[in-house]
Short mmCIF file of C-alpha atoms and ligand atoms in Angstrom, two decimals:
data_model
loop_
_atom_site.label_atom_id
_atom_site.label_comp_id
_atom_site.label_asym_id
_atom_site.label_seq_id
_atom_site.Cartn_x
_atom_site.Cartn_y
_atom_site.Cartn_z
CA MET D 1048 -48.23 -6.05 70.08
CA ASN D 1049 -49.24 -2.97 68.86
CA THR D 1050 -52.27 -3.64 66.19
CA GLU D 1051 -52.37 0.62 65.64
CA TYR D 1052 -48.74 0.84 64.45
CA PHE D 1053 -47.80 -3.12 63.52
CA ARG D 1054 -49.67 -5.98 61.12
CA LEU D 1055 -48.91 -9.14 60.45
CA GLY D 1056 -48.50 -10.59 56.92
CA PRO D 1057 -50.89 -13.59 56.49
CA HIS D 1058 -48.32 -15.87 56.26
CA VAL D 1059 -46.96 -14.84 59.29
CA GLU D 1060 -50.79 -14.93 61.20
CA ALA D 1061 -50.71 -18.35 60.02
CA ALA D 1062 -47.64 -19.31 61.55
CA ARG D 1063 -48.51 -17.88 64.97
CA ALA D 1064 -51.80 -20.04 64.77
CA GLY D 1065 -50.09 -23.01 64.04
CA GLY D 1066 -46.96 -22.68 66.59
CA GLN D 1067 -44.01 -22.56 63.75
CA PRO D 1068 -40.59 -20.93 64.42
CA LEU D 1069 -40.57 -17.49 62.85
CA VAL D 1070 -37.31 -15.75 61.38
CA ALA D 1071 -37.31 -12.13 60.82
CA LEU D 1072 -35.36 -10.64 57.49
CA GLU D 1073 -35.03 -6.97 57.12
CA THR D 1074 -35.13 -5.00 54.26
CA VAL D 1075 -32.12 -2.61 53.53
CA VAL D 1076 -29.99 -5.14 52.34
CA VAL D 1077 -32.93 -6.02 49.71
CA SER D 1078 -33.86 -1.89 48.88
CA PHE D 1079 -30.05 -0.85 49.55
CA GLY D 1080 -27.49 -3.11 50.12
CA LEU D 1081 -28.26 -5.24 46.43
CA PRO D 1082 -28.26 -4.13 43.04
CA ARG D 1083 -31.08 -4.35 41.23
CA PRO D 1084 -32.61 -7.14 40.09
CA ILE D 1085 -30.48 -9.87 41.81
CA ASN D 1086 -31.99 -8.24 45.07
CA LEU D 1087 -35.84 -9.43 44.60
CA GLN D 1088 -34.30 -12.74 43.77
CA VAL D 1089 -32.10 -12.57 47.11
CA ALA D 1090 -35.10 -11.64 48.93
CA HIS D 1091 -37.46 -14.44 47.48
CA GLU D 1092 -34.29 -17.05 47.73
CA MET D 1093 -33.67 -16.06 51.46
CA GLU D 1094 -37.73 -16.76 52.41
CA ASP D 1095 -37.22 -20.08 50.34
CA ALA D 1096 -33.69 -20.78 52.47
CA VAL D 1097 -35.89 -20.23 55.66
CA ARG D 1098 -38.74 -22.80 54.76
CA ALA D 1099 -36.61 -25.14 53.51
CA GLU D 1100 -35.10 -25.42 57.10
CA GLY D 1101 -38.71 -25.76 58.17
CA ALA D 1102 -38.87 -21.68 59.41
CA VAL D 1103 -41.45 -19.24 58.30
CA PRO D 1104 -39.87 -16.09 57.37
CA ALA D 1105 -41.24 -12.84 58.04
CA THR D 1106 -39.14 -10.21 56.28
CA ILE D 1107 -40.25 -6.95 57.62
CA GLY D 1108 -40.83 -2.91 56.45
CA LEU D 1109 -42.89 -0.13 57.03
CA LEU D 1110 -45.59 0.45 54.56
CA GLU D 1111 -48.91 3.32 55.41
CA GLY D 1112 -48.06 3.88 58.96
CA ARG D 1113 -47.28 0.78 60.05
CA VAL D 1114 -44.59 -1.89 60.73
CA VAL D 1115 -45.65 -4.96 58.45
CA ILE D 1116 -44.06 -8.43 59.96
CA GLY D 1117 -44.00 -10.54 56.85
CA LEU D 1118 -44.29 -8.49 53.59
CA THR D 1119 -46.00 -10.39 50.97
CA PRO D 1120 -44.24 -10.91 47.50
CA ALA D 1121 -45.76 -8.34 46.19
CA GLU D 1122 -45.01 -5.80 48.58
CA LEU D 1123 -41.51 -7.28 48.62
CA ALA D 1124 -41.29 -6.04 44.88
CA GLU D 1125 -42.11 -3.02 45.74
CA PHE D 1126 -39.14 -2.71 48.13
CA ALA D 1127 -36.77 -3.96 45.46
CA ARG D 1128 -37.99 -0.99 43.29
CA GLY D 1129 -36.95 0.93 46.24
CA GLU D 1130 -38.18 4.16 44.49
CA ASN D 1131 -40.08 6.53 47.36
CA LEU D 1132 -38.26 4.78 49.99
CA ARG D 1133 -36.47 5.43 53.18
CA LYS D 1134 -33.23 3.39 54.86
CA VAL D 1135 -35.51 3.28 58.05
CA SER D 1136 -33.09 2.58 61.30
CA ARG D 1137 -34.48 2.98 64.98
CA ARG D 1138 -34.90 6.38 65.04
CA ASP D 1139 -36.72 6.51 61.65
CA ILE D 1140 -39.01 4.50 62.67
CA PRO D 1141 -41.74 7.35 64.32
CA VAL D 1142 -41.35 9.79 61.51
CA ALA D 1143 -41.81 7.13 58.92
CA LEU D 1144 -45.18 5.88 60.64
CA ALA D 1145 -46.48 9.40 61.30
CA ARG D 1146 -45.99 10.32 57.66
CA LYS D 1147 -47.00 7.22 56.60
CA GLU D 1148 -43.43 6.98 54.15
CA LYS D 1149 -42.25 3.53 52.91
CA GLY D 1150 -39.16 2.54 54.61
CA ALA D 1151 -36.91 -0.47 54.75
CA THR D 1152 -35.74 -1.57 58.05
CA THR D 1153 -32.46 -1.71 58.97
CA VAL D 1154 -30.96 -4.50 61.10
CA ALA D 1155 -31.82 -2.24 64.58
CA ALA D 1156 -35.22 -1.59 63.60
CA THR D 1157 -35.56 -5.53 62.60
CA VAL D 1158 -34.54 -6.83 65.66
CA TRP D 1159 -36.60 -3.76 67.26
CA ALA D 1160 -39.68 -4.79 65.49
CA ALA D 1161 -38.84 -8.17 66.13
CA ALA D 1162 -38.84 -8.12 69.60
CA ARG D 1163 -42.16 -6.33 69.31
CA ALA D 1164 -43.27 -9.14 67.77
CA GLY D 1165 -42.35 -11.73 69.34
CA ILE D 1166 -39.55 -13.21 67.35
CA ARG D 1167 -36.66 -14.20 68.43
CA VAL D 1168 -34.28 -14.74 65.51
CA VAL D 1169 -33.36 -12.31 62.87
CA ALA D 1170 -31.11 -13.66 59.76
CA THR D 1171 -28.82 -10.92 57.95
CA GLY D 1172 -25.40 -10.55 56.16
CA GLY D 1173 -23.24 -8.26 57.82
CA ILE D 1174 -24.39 -6.42 60.83
CA GLY D 1175 -23.37 -2.40 61.26
CA GLY D 1176 -20.91 -1.19 64.27
CA VAL D 1177 -18.21 1.01 64.63
CA HIS D 1178 -17.47 2.72 61.63
CA ARG D 1179 -13.45 3.43 60.44
CA GLY D 1180 -11.81 7.21 62.09
CA ALA D 1181 -13.86 11.00 62.03
CA PRO D 1182 -16.52 11.26 61.43
CA PHE D 1183 -17.86 9.39 64.72
CA ASP D 1184 -20.25 6.76 63.37
CA VAL D 1185 -21.90 4.10 65.89
CA SER D 1186 -24.10 1.93 64.00
CA ASN D 1187 -27.39 1.88 65.86
CA ASP D 1188 -27.44 -1.66 65.14
CA LEU D 1189 -25.15 -2.08 68.55
CA PRO D 1190 -27.29 -0.18 71.06
CA THR D 1191 -30.46 -2.00 69.56
CA LEU D 1192 -28.75 -5.40 70.30
CA ALA D 1193 -28.04 -4.36 73.83
CA THR D 1194 -31.29 -3.96 74.26
CA GLU D 1195 -33.62 -6.50 72.51
CA PRO D 1196 -33.12 -10.33 73.50
CA VAL D 1197 -33.16 -11.57 69.54
CA LEU D 1198 -30.51 -13.89 68.44
CA VAL D 1199 -29.25 -12.55 65.17
CA VAL D 1200 -26.96 -14.52 62.50
CA CYS D 1201 -24.76 -12.53 60.71
CA ALA D 1202 -21.69 -13.00 59.07
CA GLY D 1203 -19.87 -10.46 61.68
CA PRO D 1204 -19.49 -6.96 61.29
CA LYS D 1205 -19.11 -5.26 57.50
CA ALA D 1206 -15.51 -5.30 56.90
CA ILE D 1207 -15.88 -1.89 55.87
CA LEU D 1208 -15.66 -0.76 59.89
CA ASP D 1209 -13.58 -0.68 62.65
CA LEU D 1210 -13.54 -4.31 63.51
CA ARG D 1211 -11.54 -4.33 66.39
CA ALA D 1212 -13.61 -1.33 68.30
CA THR D 1213 -17.01 -3.12 67.75
CA ARG D 1214 -15.43 -6.18 68.87
CA GLU D 1215 -14.71 -4.41 71.88
CA TRP D 1216 -18.44 -2.68 72.02
CA LEU D 1217 -20.51 -5.88 72.24
CA GLU D 1218 -18.17 -6.91 74.65
CA THR D 1219 -18.58 -3.71 76.93
CA HIS D 1220 -22.27 -4.28 76.08
CA GLY D 1221 -22.70 -8.20 77.30
CA ILE D 1222 -23.44 -9.52 73.99
CA PRO D 1223 -22.13 -12.28 73.74
CA VAL D 1224 -20.90 -13.38 70.13
CA LEU D 1225 -20.76 -17.14 69.15
CA GLY D 1226 -18.54 -18.31 66.38
CA TRP D 1227 -20.63 -20.85 63.79
CA GLY D 1228 -17.86 -24.04 63.51
CA ILE D 1229 -15.17 -21.29 64.22
CA GLU D 1230 -12.67 -19.62 67.15
CA THR D 1231 -12.66 -15.96 65.65
CA MET D 1232 -15.09 -13.51 64.33
CA PRO D 1233 -15.65 -13.47 60.37
CA ALA D 1234 -15.35 -10.10 58.91
CA PHE D 1235 -18.70 -10.52 56.66
CA TYR D 1236 -16.10 -10.67 53.33
CA SER D 1237 -13.44 -13.21 55.07
CA ALA D 1238 -14.04 -16.11 57.19
CA SER D 1239 -11.97 -14.08 59.90
CA SER D 1240 -11.18 -11.02 61.43
CA GLY D 1241 -8.73 -12.58 63.61
CA LEU D 1242 -10.58 -11.47 67.02
CA PRO D 1243 -12.28 -13.94 69.27
CA VAL D 1244 -15.49 -15.10 69.45
CA ASP D 1245 -16.90 -15.64 73.23
CA ALA D 1246 -17.49 -19.52 72.46
CA ARG D 1247 -17.70 -21.38 69.58
CA VAL D 1248 -20.98 -23.77 68.47
CA ASP D 1249 -21.26 -26.83 65.99
CA THR D 1250 -24.76 -26.93 66.30
CA ALA D 1251 -28.55 -24.86 66.20
CA GLU D 1252 -29.00 -26.82 69.30
CA GLU D 1253 -25.72 -25.58 71.33
CA ALA D 1254 -26.52 -22.08 70.31
CA ALA D 1255 -29.62 -22.40 70.87
CA ALA D 1256 -29.22 -23.69 74.36
CA ILE D 1257 -26.88 -20.70 75.17
CA ALA D 1258 -29.37 -18.50 73.79
CA ARG D 1259 -32.27 -19.73 76.07
CA VAL D 1260 -30.05 -18.73 79.44
CA HIS D 1261 -29.09 -15.69 78.23
CA TRP D 1262 -32.81 -14.61 78.03
CA THR D 1263 -33.88 -16.46 80.99
CA LEU D 1264 -31.43 -14.90 83.22
CA GLY D 1265 -32.69 -11.16 81.59
CA GLY D 1266 -29.60 -11.13 78.89
CA LYS D 1267 -30.62 -9.16 75.78
CA GLY D 1268 -29.35 -9.95 72.31
CA ILE D 1269 -26.86 -12.27 70.98
CA LEU D 1270 -24.89 -12.94 67.75
CA VAL D 1271 -23.87 -15.93 65.28
CA THR D 1272 -21.29 -15.32 63.20
CA VAL D 1273 -20.76 -17.56 60.24
CA PRO D 1274 -17.96 -17.63 58.12
CA PRO D 1275 -18.86 -16.71 54.55
CA PRO D 1276 -18.82 -19.66 52.25
CA ALA D 1277 -15.29 -20.67 51.54
CA ASP D 1278 -15.62 -20.46 47.30
CA PHE D 1279 -16.86 -17.12 47.43
CA ALA D 1280 -14.72 -15.26 50.06
CA LEU D 1281 -12.38 -12.25 49.30
CA PRO D 1282 -8.89 -12.07 50.42
CA MET D 1283 -8.42 -8.93 52.98
CA GLU D 1284 -5.80 -7.40 51.40
CA ARG D 1285 -7.28 -6.80 48.11
CA LEU D 1286 -10.60 -5.71 49.93
CA GLU D 1287 -8.60 -3.21 52.32
CA ALA D 1288 -7.44 -1.34 48.73
CA ILE D 1289 -10.16 -1.38 47.57
CA LEU D 1290 -11.88 -0.20 50.66
CA GLU D 1291 -9.69 2.74 51.64
CA GLU D 1292 -9.86 4.26 47.91
CA ALA D 1293 -13.39 3.86 48.74
CA MET D 1294 -13.45 5.74 51.99
CA ALA D 1295 -11.35 8.57 50.37
CA GLU D 1296 -13.83 9.31 47.63
CA ALA D 1297 -16.81 9.10 50.65
CA GLU D 1298 -14.74 11.57 52.32
CA ARG D 1299 -14.51 14.10 49.60
CA ALA D 1300 -18.03 13.41 48.18
CA GLY D 1301 -19.04 14.68 51.69
CA VAL D 1302 -21.56 10.78 51.77
CA GLN D 1303 -21.73 10.56 55.17
CA GLY D 1304 -24.75 9.34 58.19
CA TRP D 1305 -26.92 6.76 56.71
CA ALA D 1306 -26.06 7.11 53.16
CA LEU D 1307 -22.24 5.88 54.01
CA THR D 1308 -23.06 1.85 54.03
CA PRO D 1309 -24.71 1.69 50.92
CA PHE D 1310 -22.33 3.77 48.86
CA LEU D 1311 -19.07 1.87 50.43
CA LEU D 1312 -20.88 -1.74 49.65
CA SER D 1313 -21.89 -0.07 46.02
CA ARG D 1314 -18.19 0.94 45.63
CA VAL D 1315 -17.10 -2.74 46.74
CA ALA D 1316 -19.24 -4.23 44.43
CA GLU D 1317 -18.02 -2.60 41.42
CA ARG D 1318 -14.79 -2.71 41.98
CA THR D 1319 -14.34 -6.67 42.78
CA GLY D 1320 -16.80 -6.58 39.30
CA GLY D 1321 -19.50 -8.08 41.41
CA GLU D 1322 -17.70 -10.69 43.30
CA SER D 1323 -19.11 -9.35 45.97
CA VAL D 1324 -22.58 -9.47 45.38
CA ALA D 1325 -22.18 -12.84 44.63
CA LEU D 1326 -20.11 -13.32 47.80
CA ASN D 1327 -23.06 -10.85 49.48
CA ARG D 1328 -25.82 -13.19 48.20
CA ALA D 1329 -24.15 -16.72 49.41
CA LEU D 1330 -23.72 -15.70 53.21
CA LEU D 1331 -27.45 -14.56 53.18
CA LEU D 1332 -28.76 -17.35 51.96
CA GLU D 1333 -26.55 -19.61 54.78
CA ASN D 1334 -27.45 -17.08 57.52
CA ALA D 1335 -30.90 -17.51 56.73
CA ARG D 1336 -30.80 -21.51 56.41
CA ILE D 1337 -28.68 -21.27 60.25
CA ALA D 1338 -31.13 -19.00 61.79
CA ALA D 1339 -34.08 -21.35 60.60
CA ARG D 1340 -32.39 -24.16 62.23
CA ILE D 1341 -31.79 -22.45 65.64
CA ALA D 1342 -35.13 -21.34 65.43
CA ARG D 1343 -36.39 -24.55 65.30
CA ALA D 1344 -34.28 -25.67 67.88
CA LEU D 1345 -35.60 -22.83 70.03
CA GLU D 1346 -39.04 -24.31 70.08
CA ALA D 1347 -38.24 -27.62 70.82
N1 PSU Z 185 -26.12 -6.62 55.47
C1 PSU Z 185 -25.55 -6.40 54.37
N2 PSU Z 185 -25.98 -5.51 53.59
C2 PSU Z 185 -26.84 -4.20 53.86
C3 PSU Z 185 -26.65 -4.00 55.67
C4 PSU Z 185 -26.40 -5.26 56.09
O1 PSU Z 185 -25.20 -7.72 54.22
O2 PSU Z 185 -27.14 -3.44 53.26
C5 PSU Z 185 -27.24 -2.90 55.97
C6 PSU Z 185 -27.96 -3.62 57.18
O3 PSU Z 185 -29.57 -3.35 57.30
C7 PSU Z 185 -27.35 -3.18 58.53
C8 PSU Z 185 -26.73 -1.93 57.61
O4 PSU Z 185 -28.47 -3.23 59.44
O5 PSU Z 185 -26.75 -1.99 56.61
C9 PSU Z 185 -26.00 -0.98 58.75
O6 PSU Z 185 -26.00 0.39 58.08
P1 PSU Z 185 -25.49 1.74 59.03
O7 PSU Z 185 -23.99 1.43 59.06
O8 PSU Z 185 -25.92 2.89 58.37
O9 PSU Z 185 -25.91 1.89 60.44
MN1 MN Z 186 -24.59 4.92 60.82
#
């Protein structure tokens, strides 16, 4: 790991020395994906969920010209305040580091940084993917999964996306999609997109065994998709209506590029009276727990 541009947090340094399994967490969901003040609470709860399952959390963000692997609670609070901070995907990393800007990392930037630090497991909510319709917009989360040997635990691609196109993209680029106790890929807000996974797994050991073979044979990214907790899931039809409206609004207002995903997520949160936020929190915690179990199984 390059020490000029990377720094390990003290707890991550200790975990390394003690040979404990690590799970990387992103900061865009904290700074741009969830409303204040619940965002900071969820960030801490995710870290606690990882610890409760016997692994060590490494929340990642850019600070003072370095990629920090394992933010401290005080640093995490800065990311939750969300001031003077850039949403950093992979293409933004050199700019943010050279200018010493504070940057929250997307799934793409988090996966990339985790790989550089030798961390194999990342937990998040929904990954980015192929956006619907024109203008052409494909999240860097996808190509980064195609190039970095990291397992990402998620609730599938965000339902704001073109799910069929996203599923095809994963297949084209050789990224195995596993279903956690399910045969079809979840769609972040709902339990199923109706699109098949490549294999169903029911235990952390099964997921770890497949990942191990994948990496031994030169494979890169692999997804473990977990359906959102049933008590919180939102019905597709209701969501579709909200999304149609939000996407039309984004187009009228000229919202595009990095700002589109946060805009759509916040509209869905408003229109569901916060139900989507409760769901997002529940699935983030669930995914953090499962990621920790898989990280442990990978060490065994
Ligand atoms: N999952 C969530 N909330 C989020 C995101 C994912 O539950 O805010 C973020 C992730 O950081 C993901 C990003 O990488 O949205 C995708 O943004 P874009 O479509 O601009 O690549
Ligand atoms: Mn995009």
